[in-house]
Amino acid sequence: MKKKDEIALYGGEPTRNSYLPYSQQWIDEDDLKAVIEILQDDFITTGPMIAHFEQAVARYVGSQYAVAFSSGTAALHAACFAANINKNDEVITTPMTFAASSNCILYCGGKPVFADIDSQTYNISPKSIYPLITNKTKAIITVDFTGQPVEYDEIMQLAKKHSLIVIDDAAHGLGASYKGKRIGSIGDMTMFSFHPVKHITTGEGGMITTNNKDFYNKLLQFRNHGITRDLRKMKMKHEPWYYEMQTLGYNYRMTDIQAALGLSQFEKVNTFLLERKKIAQKYNRAFSNMESIILPLQQEGCISSWHLYIIRLKLEKLHTHRTEIYKALQKENIGVNVHYIPVYLHPYYQQLGYTRGLCPQAEKTYEEILTLPLFPKMTEEDQNHVITGVKKIISYYSID
Ligand SMILES: *Cc1c(COP(=O)(O)O)cnc(C)c1O
């Protein structure tokens, strides 16, 4: 058994020279062709490609409507607007996410209320949502963290009982399914992101899917300054040139250039998902007998979209802490990452009065997790490099 003071900072030479990021887009000839074609067309924004892209996503996830936005964050803002979140409204969400899932509540003047996560799925725990519901609670924003669906049965039931709107941040969840239903058709509104690290990309971009016509109309109006050209909805007289701004909206439109790219990317979505799954399964097999790490949970009845592959360190079986292992893997040119710093630990949220200790499970998890590179463009060599590097570094620091 190695003694603690025998363990020095790992100092091996990297076995690879180029840096492997944790995620990266896949752009091929078809994508280039689609973008060039649209640039030569009549519309480069607010043209027909937007509706094509929206319809393709809606059909795939099984929702009636879809509205494209300039980013996933803009889409979340619009969803909070459509859910009528205002000053004094409380919205329950998870701290184990990117800041945007909770910032959108603040954009509307609402108050984020953080519910702790489940220690195994790292998703918001229905048990911790329940005691936080008050007569001010208006909505729940869930996140299908890493691509693992949240516990929809319990959450939708809870929401129904208390008349809450469920907005699902599925930035990680395109293609994932829960008990046979695709994410995007379960919550009241579901957000997808098309940032380059996500499943498909439009550079920047996002979308909301919904089955609710009222939400759909509000989303459309919010995306375009709060303006309507629909005569039936106008409050004042109708001249032929007339349009009406009825609410304060934004310019959150996606361009047709992006929608053309999105549509071309979307044709490859099942290939992308399969590649991600294959790599995740390869990691699972390679790491299955390592005693000092916990591998991602495979939930029964769910299909993960494998946006992230997260390992959890058993610190009691290691001679060091997470930072050291992070640094050693970075030195190997393996672009490990940490998803996420619990949102309320950021200085801005601390200033708003949120304090450490609020969600103990999320804070403990945060100290122990590392995201490994996972994206369809990874070569066999990239994958093997990650596996070798992780095994080498973890066993170097393991108490054996
Ligand atoms: C990427 C991401 C967002 C934001 O999406 P953008 O398209 O970058 O604005 C929101 N929530 C989560 C969980 C994300 O991963």
Coordinates of C-alpha atoms and ligand atoms in Angstrom, one line a residue:
M1 CA 0.0 0.0 0.0
K2 CA 1.3 3.4 -1.0
K3 CA 1.6 5.9 1.9
K4 CA 0.2 9.3 1.5
D5 CA 3.5 11.2 1.7
E6 CA 5.0 8.9 -1.0
I7 CA 2.6 10.3 -3.5
A8 CA 4.0 13.3 -5.4
L9 CA 2.1 15.4 -8.0
Y10 CA 1.9 13.3 -11.1
G11 CA 4.7 14.3 -13.4
G12 CA 4.5 12.0 -16.4
E13 CA 5.1 13.2 -20.0
P14 CA 1.9 13.5 -22.1
T15 CA 1.5 10.6 -24.5
R16 CA -0.2 12.8 -27.0
N17 CA 0.6 16.3 -28.3
S18 CA -2.7 17.8 -29.4
Y19 CA -5.4 18.8 -26.9
L20 CA -8.6 16.9 -26.9
P21 CA -11.6 19.1 -26.0
Y22 CA -14.5 17.6 -24.0
S23 CA -16.8 18.3 -26.9
Q24 CA -16.8 19.6 -30.4
Q25 CA -19.1 20.0 -33.4
W26 CA -19.2 17.7 -36.4
I27 CA -19.6 19.7 -39.6
D28 CA -19.4 17.9 -43.0
E29 CA -19.8 18.6 -46.7
D30 CA -23.6 18.4 -46.6
D31 CA -23.7 21.1 -43.9
L32 CA -21.4 23.4 -45.9
K33 CA -23.6 22.9 -49.0
A34 CA -26.8 23.7 -47.1
V35 CA -25.3 26.9 -45.7
I36 CA -24.0 28.0 -49.1
E37 CA -27.3 27.3 -50.8
I38 CA -29.2 29.4 -48.3
L39 CA -26.8 32.3 -48.7
Q40 CA -27.6 32.3 -52.4
D41 CA -31.3 32.3 -51.8
D42 CA -33.8 35.1 -51.3
F43 CA -34.1 34.9 -47.5
I44 CA -31.2 34.7 -45.1
T45 CA -33.4 35.4 -42.1
T46 CA -37.0 34.8 -41.2
G47 CA -37.5 32.7 -44.4
P48 CA -38.9 29.3 -45.0
M49 CA -36.0 27.3 -43.4
I50 CA -37.1 28.3 -39.9
A51 CA -40.4 26.5 -40.2
H52 CA -38.8 23.5 -41.9
F53 CA -36.3 23.1 -39.0
E54 CA -39.0 23.6 -36.4
Q55 CA -41.3 21.0 -38.0
A56 CA -38.5 18.5 -38.2
V57 CA -37.7 18.8 -34.5
A58 CA -41.4 18.8 -33.5
R59 CA -42.0 15.6 -35.5
Y60 CA -38.9 13.9 -34.0
V61 CA -39.7 14.7 -30.4
G62 CA -43.5 14.2 -30.8
S63 CA -44.7 17.7 -30.0
Q64 CA -47.3 19.7 -31.8
Y65 CA -45.3 23.0 -32.0
A66 CA -41.8 24.2 -32.1
V67 CA -40.3 27.7 -32.0
A68 CA -36.7 28.4 -33.0
F69 CA -34.6 31.0 -31.1
S70 CA -31.3 32.7 -31.4
S71 CA -29.9 30.7 -28.5
G72 CA -31.0 28.2 -25.9
T73 CA -30.9 30.9 -23.3
A74 CA -33.2 33.2 -25.4
A75 CA -35.6 30.2 -25.7
L76 CA -35.6 29.7 -21.9
H77 CA -36.3 33.4 -21.4
A78 CA -39.2 33.1 -23.8
A79 CA -40.5 30.0 -22.0
C80 CA -40.5 31.9 -18.7
F81 CA -42.4 34.8 -20.4
A82 CA -45.0 32.4 -21.9
A83 CA -45.4 30.8 -18.4
N84 CA -46.2 34.3 -17.2
I85 CA -43.4 34.4 -14.6
N86 CA -43.3 37.8 -13.0
K87 CA -42.1 39.6 -10.0
N88 CA -42.8 37.7 -6.7
D89 CA -43.2 34.4 -8.5
E90 CA -41.1 31.5 -7.3
V91 CA -39.7 28.9 -9.7
I92 CA -38.1 25.7 -8.4
T93 CA -35.0 24.5 -10.3
T94 CA -31.8 22.5 -9.9
P95 CA -28.4 24.0 -8.9
M96 CA -26.6 21.3 -10.9
T97 CA -26.8 23.0 -14.2
F98 CA -25.5 25.9 -16.4
A99 CA -26.4 29.3 -15.0
A100 CA -28.9 29.9 -17.9
S101 CA -31.5 27.5 -16.5
S102 CA -31.9 29.8 -13.5
N103 CA -30.9 33.2 -15.0
C104 CA -34.1 33.1 -17.2
I105 CA -36.2 33.2 -14.0
L106 CA -34.3 36.4 -12.9
Y107 CA -34.8 37.9 -16.4
C108 CA -38.6 37.9 -15.7
G109 CA -38.2 39.2 -12.1
G110 CA -39.0 35.8 -10.6
K111 CA -37.1 34.1 -7.7
P112 CA -35.2 30.9 -8.3
V113 CA -35.7 28.3 -5.5
F114 CA -33.1 25.6 -5.6
A115 CA -34.1 22.0 -4.9
D116 CA -31.3 19.5 -4.1
I117 CA -30.4 16.7 -6.5
D118 CA -30.6 12.9 -6.3
S119 CA -27.2 11.5 -5.3
Q120 CA -27.2 8.9 -8.1
T121 CA -28.8 10.5 -11.1
Y122 CA -27.6 14.0 -10.2
N123 CA -31.0 15.2 -11.4
I124 CA -33.4 17.4 -9.4
S125 CA -35.0 15.1 -6.8
P126 CA -38.8 15.1 -6.7
K127 CA -38.5 14.6 -2.9
S128 CA -36.7 17.9 -2.5
I129 CA -39.1 19.8 -4.7
Y130 CA -42.1 19.0 -2.7
P131 CA -41.3 20.9 0.6
L132 CA -40.3 24.0 -1.5
I133 CA -43.8 24.5 -3.1
T134 CA -45.5 27.6 -1.7
N135 CA -48.5 29.6 -2.9
K136 CA -46.0 31.7 -4.8
T137 CA -44.6 28.8 -6.8
K138 CA -45.5 29.1 -10.5
A139 CA -43.2 26.7 -12.3
I140 CA -40.5 24.0 -12.1
I141 CA -37.5 24.2 -14.4
T142 CA -36.1 20.7 -14.7
V143 CA -32.8 19.8 -16.4
D144 CA -32.1 16.3 -18.0
F145 CA -28.6 16.5 -16.7
T146 CA -26.0 14.8 -19.0
G147 CA -28.9 13.5 -21.1
Q148 CA -30.6 11.4 -18.3
P149 CA -34.3 12.1 -18.2
V150 CA -35.6 13.5 -14.9
E151 CA -38.3 11.6 -13.0
Y152 CA -41.2 12.9 -15.1
D153 CA -44.0 10.7 -13.7
E154 CA -43.5 12.2 -10.2
I155 CA -42.7 15.7 -11.3
M156 CA -45.6 16.0 -13.7
Q157 CA -47.9 14.6 -11.1
L158 CA -46.6 17.1 -8.5
A159 CA -47.0 19.9 -11.0
K160 CA -50.5 19.0 -11.9
K161 CA -51.5 18.8 -8.2
H162 CA -50.2 22.3 -7.5
S163 CA -51.0 23.8 -11.0
L164 CA -47.4 24.4 -11.8
I165 CA -45.9 24.7 -15.3
V166 CA -43.0 22.4 -16.1
I167 CA -40.3 23.9 -18.3
D168 CA -37.7 21.3 -19.2
D169 CA -34.2 22.5 -20.0
A170 CA -33.2 19.7 -22.3
A171 CA -30.0 21.3 -23.6
H172 CA -28.5 17.9 -22.9
G173 CA -31.5 15.9 -23.8
L174 CA -32.1 15.8 -27.5
G175 CA -33.0 12.2 -28.5
A176 CA -33.3 11.0 -24.9
S177 CA -36.5 9.2 -23.9
Y178 CA -38.4 8.4 -20.7
K179 CA -40.6 5.3 -20.6
G180 CA -40.9 5.3 -24.4
K181 CA -41.6 9.0 -24.8
R182 CA -39.0 11.4 -26.3
I183 CA -37.9 14.4 -24.2
G184 CA -39.7 17.3 -25.8
S185 CA -43.2 15.9 -25.6
I186 CA -43.5 15.5 -21.8
G187 CA -43.0 18.9 -20.1
D188 CA -45.3 21.8 -20.8
M189 CA -42.4 23.4 -22.7
T190 CA -39.0 21.9 -23.5
M191 CA -35.9 23.8 -24.5
F192 CA -33.1 22.5 -26.8
S193 CA -29.8 24.2 -27.4
F194 CA -27.7 24.1 -30.6
H195 CA -24.5 25.4 -29.2
P196 CA -21.5 23.6 -30.8
V197 CA -20.9 21.3 -27.8
K198 CA -24.5 20.0 -27.9
H199 CA -26.0 17.2 -30.0
I200 CA -26.5 19.2 -33.2
T201 CA -25.4 22.8 -33.8
T202 CA -26.4 26.0 -35.5
G203 CA -23.5 28.0 -34.1
E204 CA -25.8 29.6 -31.6
G205 CA -29.4 28.6 -31.4
G206 CA -32.2 27.0 -29.5
M207 CA -35.8 25.8 -29.7
I208 CA -38.9 25.3 -27.5
T209 CA -41.2 22.5 -28.2
T210 CA -44.7 22.4 -26.7
N211 CA -48.2 21.0 -27.2
N212 CA -49.9 24.1 -25.9
K213 CA -51.2 26.5 -28.5
D214 CA -51.4 29.5 -26.1
F215 CA -47.7 29.0 -25.1
Y216 CA -46.9 28.6 -28.8
N217 CA -48.4 32.0 -29.8
K218 CA -46.7 33.7 -26.9
L219 CA -43.3 32.3 -27.8
L220 CA -43.7 33.5 -31.4
Q221 CA -44.6 37.0 -30.3
F222 CA -41.8 37.2 -27.7
R223 CA -39.3 36.2 -30.3
N224 CA -40.2 39.1 -32.5
H225 CA -40.4 42.2 -30.3
G226 CA -43.9 41.4 -29.1
I227 CA -45.3 42.2 -32.5
T228 CA -48.2 40.5 -34.3
R229 CA -49.3 40.8 -37.9
D230 CA -52.3 38.5 -37.3
L231 CA -55.4 40.5 -38.0
R232 CA -57.5 38.4 -35.7
K233 CA -55.3 39.2 -32.7
M234 CA -55.1 43.0 -33.3
K235 CA -56.5 45.3 -30.8
M236 CA -56.9 48.4 -33.1
K237 CA -57.9 49.1 -36.6
H238 CA -56.4 47.2 -39.5
E239 CA -54.8 49.1 -42.4
P240 CA -53.1 46.8 -44.9
W241 CA -49.6 47.8 -43.7
Y242 CA -50.5 47.7 -40.1
Y243 CA -48.8 45.6 -37.4
E244 CA -49.1 45.8 -33.7
M245 CA -46.7 45.6 -30.8
Q246 CA -48.7 44.2 -27.9
T247 CA -46.1 43.1 -25.4
L248 CA -42.5 43.8 -24.7
G249 CA -40.6 41.2 -26.7
Y250 CA -37.1 40.9 -28.1
N251 CA -35.3 40.1 -31.3
Y252 CA -34.6 36.5 -30.5
R253 CA -34.9 35.2 -34.0
M254 CA -32.8 32.5 -35.6
T255 CA -31.4 33.2 -39.1
D256 CA -32.3 31.0 -42.0
I257 CA -28.6 30.4 -42.4
Q258 CA -28.6 28.8 -39.0
A259 CA -31.9 26.9 -39.7
A260 CA -30.4 25.4 -42.9
L261 CA -27.4 24.3 -41.0
G262 CA -29.6 23.0 -38.2
L263 CA -31.8 21.0 -40.6
S264 CA -28.7 19.5 -42.3
Q265 CA -27.3 18.6 -38.8
F266 CA -30.6 17.2 -37.7
E267 CA -30.5 14.6 -40.5
K268 CA -27.5 13.1 -38.8
V269 CA -29.0 13.2 -35.2
N270 CA -29.5 9.4 -34.9
T271 CA -25.9 8.8 -36.1
F272 CA -24.6 11.3 -33.6
L273 CA -26.6 9.7 -30.8
L274 CA -25.4 6.3 -31.7
E275 CA -21.8 7.4 -31.8
R276 CA -22.1 9.0 -28.3
K277 CA -23.7 5.9 -26.9
K278 CA -21.0 3.7 -28.4
I279 CA -18.2 5.8 -26.8
A280 CA -20.1 5.9 -23.4
Q281 CA -20.4 2.1 -23.5
K282 CA -16.7 1.7 -24.3
Y283 CA -15.9 3.9 -21.3
N284 CA -18.3 1.9 -19.2
R285 CA -16.5 -1.4 -20.1
A286 CA -13.0 0.0 -19.8
F287 CA -13.6 1.5 -16.3
S288 CA -16.0 -1.2 -15.0
N289 CA -13.4 -2.7 -12.5
M290 CA -12.0 0.6 -11.2
E291 CA -12.6 0.8 -7.5
S292 CA -12.1 4.5 -6.9
I293 CA -14.5 5.9 -9.4
I294 CA -18.3 5.7 -9.8
L295 CA -19.6 5.4 -13.4
P296 CA -22.8 7.1 -14.7
L297 CA -26.0 5.5 -13.6
Q298 CA -28.0 3.7 -16.3
Q299 CA -31.7 4.4 -15.4
E300 CA -34.2 1.7 -16.1
G301 CA -36.9 2.7 -18.6
C302 CA -34.9 5.6 -19.9
I303 CA -32.6 6.2 -22.9
S304 CA -29.9 8.7 -22.2
S305 CA -28.7 11.0 -25.0
W306 CA -25.2 10.9 -23.5
H307 CA -24.4 14.6 -23.8
L308 CA -21.8 14.3 -21.0
Y309 CA -19.9 11.3 -19.6
I310 CA -19.2 12.1 -15.9
I311 CA -17.1 10.0 -13.5
R312 CA -17.4 10.5 -9.8
L313 CA -14.3 10.1 -7.7
K314 CA -14.4 8.1 -4.4
L315 CA -12.2 10.5 -2.5
E316 CA -11.8 8.1 0.4
K317 CA -10.0 5.7 -2.0
L318 CA -7.7 8.4 -3.4
H319 CA -4.6 10.1 -2.1
T320 CA -5.6 13.4 -3.5
H321 CA -8.5 15.6 -4.4
R322 CA -10.3 16.3 -7.6
T323 CA -8.2 19.4 -8.6
E324 CA -5.0 17.4 -8.7
I325 CA -6.6 14.7 -10.9
Y326 CA -8.1 17.4 -13.1
K327 CA -4.7 18.9 -13.6
A328 CA -2.9 15.6 -14.2
L329 CA -5.5 14.7 -16.9
Q330 CA -5.2 18.2 -18.5
K331 CA -1.4 17.6 -18.6
E332 CA -2.1 14.5 -20.6
N333 CA -4.0 16.8 -23.1
I334 CA -7.3 15.2 -22.1
G335 CA -9.8 18.1 -21.9
V336 CA -11.6 17.1 -18.7
N337 CA -14.1 19.5 -17.4
V338 CA -16.4 20.1 -14.4
H339 CA -20.2 20.3 -15.0
Y340 CA -21.2 22.2 -13.0
I341 CA -20.4 24.7 -10.2
P342 CA -23.8 24.7 -8.4
V343 CA -25.4 27.8 -9.7
Y344 CA -26.1 29.6 -6.4
L345 CA -22.4 29.4 -5.5
H346 CA -21.6 32.0 -8.2
P347 CA -20.8 35.4 -6.7
Y348 CA -23.9 37.0 -8.4
Y349 CA -26.2 34.5 -6.7
Q350 CA -24.3 34.8 -3.4
Q351 CA -25.0 38.6 -3.6
L352 CA -28.7 37.8 -4.0
G353 CA -28.5 36.1 -0.7
Y354 CA -28.1 32.4 -1.5
T355 CA -25.7 30.7 0.8
R356 CA -23.4 27.7 0.9
G357 CA -25.1 24.6 2.4
L358 CA -28.4 25.2 0.6
C359 CA -28.2 21.9 -1.4
P360 CA -25.7 19.6 0.3
Q361 CA -26.0 16.8 -2.2
A362 CA -25.3 19.1 -5.1
E363 CA -22.3 20.7 -3.3
K364 CA -20.8 17.3 -2.4
T365 CA -21.3 16.0 -5.9
Y366 CA -19.7 19.0 -7.4
E367 CA -16.5 18.3 -5.4
E368 CA -16.2 14.8 -6.8
I369 CA -17.1 14.9 -10.5
L370 CA -15.1 15.1 -13.7
T371 CA -16.5 15.2 -17.3
L372 CA -14.5 13.1 -19.8
P373 CA -14.4 14.0 -23.5
L374 CA -17.3 12.6 -25.4
F375 CA -18.4 13.6 -28.9
P376 CA -19.1 11.8 -32.2
K377 CA -16.0 13.1 -34.0
M378 CA -13.7 11.4 -31.5
T379 CA -11.5 8.8 -33.2
E380 CA -10.7 5.3 -31.8
E381 CA -7.3 6.7 -30.9
D382 CA -8.9 9.7 -29.0
Q383 CA -11.1 7.3 -27.1
N384 CA -8.2 5.0 -26.2
H385 CA -6.1 7.9 -25.2
V386 CA -8.8 9.0 -22.7
I387 CA -9.2 5.5 -21.3
T388 CA -5.4 5.0 -20.9
G389 CA -5.0 8.4 -19.4
V390 CA -7.8 8.0 -16.9
K391 CA -6.6 4.5 -15.8
K392 CA -3.1 5.7 -15.5
I393 CA -3.8 8.8 -13.4
I394 CA -6.5 7.3 -11.2
S395 CA -4.4 4.3 -10.4
Y396 CA -1.4 6.5 -9.7
Y397 CA -3.4 8.3 -7.0
S398 CA -5.4 5.3 -5.8
I399 CA -5.0 3.8 -2.3
D400 CA -4.4 0.1 -3.1
Ligands
LIG1 C1 -26.0 25.0 -23.1 C2 -26.9 25.0 -22.0 C3 -27.8 26.1 -21.9 C4 -27.8 27.3 -22.7 O1 -27.9 27.2 -24.1 P1 -27.3 28.2 -25.1 O2 -27.8 27.8 -26.4 O3 -25.8 28.2 -25.0 O4 -27.8 29.6 -24.7 C5 -28.8 26.1 -20.9 N1 -28.8 25.0 -20.0 C6 -28.0 24.0 -20.1 C7 -28.1 22.9 -19.1 C8 -27.0 24.0 -21.1 O5 -26.1 23.0 -21.1

